Amino acid sequence: MSVVNIKLYEFARKEMNLSEDKAKEFVQAIDDVVKEDIKGKGLNELATKSFVKDEIYRLELKVEQTKGEITKVIFGAGLIQFLAIVASIIGIINLMLHK
């Protein structure tokens, strides 16, 4: 019996006033239901430490990639604005010189 099962057994005996046999049956029934529920869901749905670490690493990598892409876009927008301002100034100067 696991620690949880022993605690549940003691609870069933003392608090629920069950006999030893009935308390054992009660704990065994709960244990069977929990094991069947876990088995029914399959181990693929349970998260392991390595799975969580891999997912965190993957998300950190994705954040770094997104950060790089955003930096490129901001730089590109700034460059376009700079070129637009320079072209406007050249256009204004050119217009003033031709009059």
PDB file of N, CA, C and O in Angstrom, residues 61-76:
ATOM      1  N   LEU A  61      12.993  29.405 -27.686  1.00  0.00           N
ATOM      2  CA  LEU A  61      13.559  29.544 -29.020  1.00  0.00           C
ATOM      3  C   LEU A  61      12.636  30.351 -29.922  1.00  0.00           C
ATOM      4  O   LEU A  61      13.079  31.239 -30.665  1.00  0.00           O
ATOM      5  N   LYS A  62      11.350  30.072 -29.842  1.00  0.00           N
ATOM      6  CA  LYS A  62      10.361  30.800 -30.645  1.00  0.00           C
ATOM      7  C   LYS A  62      10.339  32.276 -30.261  1.00  0.00           C
ATOM      8  O   LYS A  62      10.248  33.146 -31.139  1.00  0.00           O
ATOM      9  N   VAL A  63      10.451  32.584 -28.962  1.00  0.00           N
ATOM     10  CA  VAL A  63      10.479  33.975 -28.508  1.00  0.00           C
ATOM     11  C   VAL A  63      11.715  34.682 -29.065  1.00  0.00           C
ATOM     12  O   VAL A  63      11.634  35.827 -29.531  1.00  0.00           O
ATOM     13  N   GLU A  64      12.867  34.001 -29.041  1.00  0.00           N
ATOM     14  CA  GLU A  64      14.096  34.595 -29.581  1.00  0.00           C
ATOM     15  C   GLU A  64      13.970  34.853 -31.083  1.00  0.00           C
ATOM     16  O   GLU A  64      14.404  35.887 -31.580  1.00  0.00           O
ATOM     17  N   GLN A  65      13.368  33.910 -31.808  1.00  0.00           N
ATOM     18  CA  GLN A  65      13.179  34.100 -33.244  1.00  0.00           C
ATOM     19  C   GLN A  65      12.247  35.276 -33.518  1.00  0.00           C
ATOM     20  O   GLN A  65      12.501  36.090 -34.406  1.00  0.00           O
ATOM     21  N   THR A  66      11.172  35.358 -32.757  1.00  0.00           N
ATOM     22  CA  THR A  66      10.210  36.444 -32.920  1.00  0.00           C
ATOM     23  C   THR A  66      10.869  37.779 -32.591  1.00  0.00           C
ATOM     24  O   THR A  66      10.638  38.781 -33.282  1.00  0.00           O
ATOM     25  N   LYS A  67      11.693  37.787 -31.550  1.00  0.00           N
ATOM     26  CA  LYS A  67      12.413  39.006 -31.173  1.00  0.00           C
ATOM     27  C   LYS A  67      13.308  39.473 -32.324  1.00  0.00           C
ATOM     28  O   LYS A  67      13.349  40.667 -32.636  1.00  0.00           O
ATOM     29  N   GLY A  68      14.012  38.548 -32.962  1.00  0.00           N
ATOM     30  CA  GLY A  68      14.855  38.886 -34.102  1.00  0.00           C
ATOM     31  C   GLY A  68      14.048  39.431 -35.268  1.00  0.00           C
ATOM     32  O   GLY A  68      14.453  40.408 -35.919  1.00  0.00           O
ATOM     33  N   GLU A  69      12.904  38.816 -35.533  1.00  0.00           N
ATOM     34  CA  GLU A  69      12.062  39.273 -36.639  1.00  0.00           C
ATOM     35  C   GLU A  69      11.519  40.673 -36.366  1.00  0.00           C
ATOM     36  O   GLU A  69      11.474  41.519 -37.264  1.00  0.00           O
ATOM     37  N   ILE A  70      11.107  40.924 -35.143  1.00  0.00           N
ATOM     38  CA  ILE A  70      10.575  42.241 -34.786  1.00  0.00           C
ATOM     39  C   ILE A  70      11.664  43.301 -34.916  1.00  0.00           C
ATOM     40  O   ILE A  70      11.413  44.407 -35.409  1.00  0.00           O
ATOM     41  N   THR A  71      12.885  42.964 -34.496  1.00  0.00           N
ATOM     42  CA  THR A  71      14.008  43.903 -34.628  1.00  0.00           C
ATOM     43  C   THR A  71      14.248  44.253 -36.089  1.00  0.00           C
ATOM     44  O   THR A  71      14.456  45.423 -36.436  1.00  0.00           O
ATOM     45  N   LYS A  72      14.202  43.254 -36.961  1.00  0.00           N
ATOM     46  CA  LYS A  72      14.387  43.504 -38.398  1.00  0.00           C
ATOM     47  C   LYS A  72      13.293  44.407 -38.949  1.00  0.00           C
ATOM     48  O   LYS A  72      13.560  45.327 -39.728  1.00  0.00           O
ATOM     49  N   VAL A  73      12.060  44.170 -38.560  1.00  0.00           N
ATOM     50  CA  VAL A  73      10.934  44.968 -39.058  1.00  0.00           C
ATOM     51  C   VAL A  73      11.053  46.411 -38.567  1.00  0.00           C
ATOM     52  O   VAL A  73      10.827  47.357 -39.333  1.00  0.00           O
ATOM     53  N   ILE A  74      11.410  46.595 -37.298  1.00  0.00           N
ATOM     54  CA  ILE A  74      11.561  47.950 -36.760  1.00  0.00           C
ATOM     55  C   ILE A  74      12.694  48.677 -37.481  1.00  0.00           C
ATOM     56  O   ILE A  74      12.566  49.858 -37.836  1.00  0.00           O
ATOM     57  N   PHE A  75      13.812  47.996 -37.701  1.00  0.00           N
ATOM     58  CA  PHE A  75      14.925  48.600 -38.431  1.00  0.00           C
ATOM     59  C   PHE A  75      14.497  48.986 -39.845  1.00  0.00           C
ATOM     60  O   PHE A  75      14.815  50.077 -40.337  1.00  0.00           O
ATOM     61  N   GLY A  76      13.785  48.100 -40.515  1.00  0.00           N
ATOM     62  CA  GLY A  76      13.318  48.371 -41.871  1.00  0.00           C
ATOM     63  C   GLY A  76      12.375  49.564 -41.909  1.00  0.00           C
ATOM     64  O   GLY A  76      12.477  50.422 -42.800  1.00  0.00           O
TER      65      GLY A  76
END
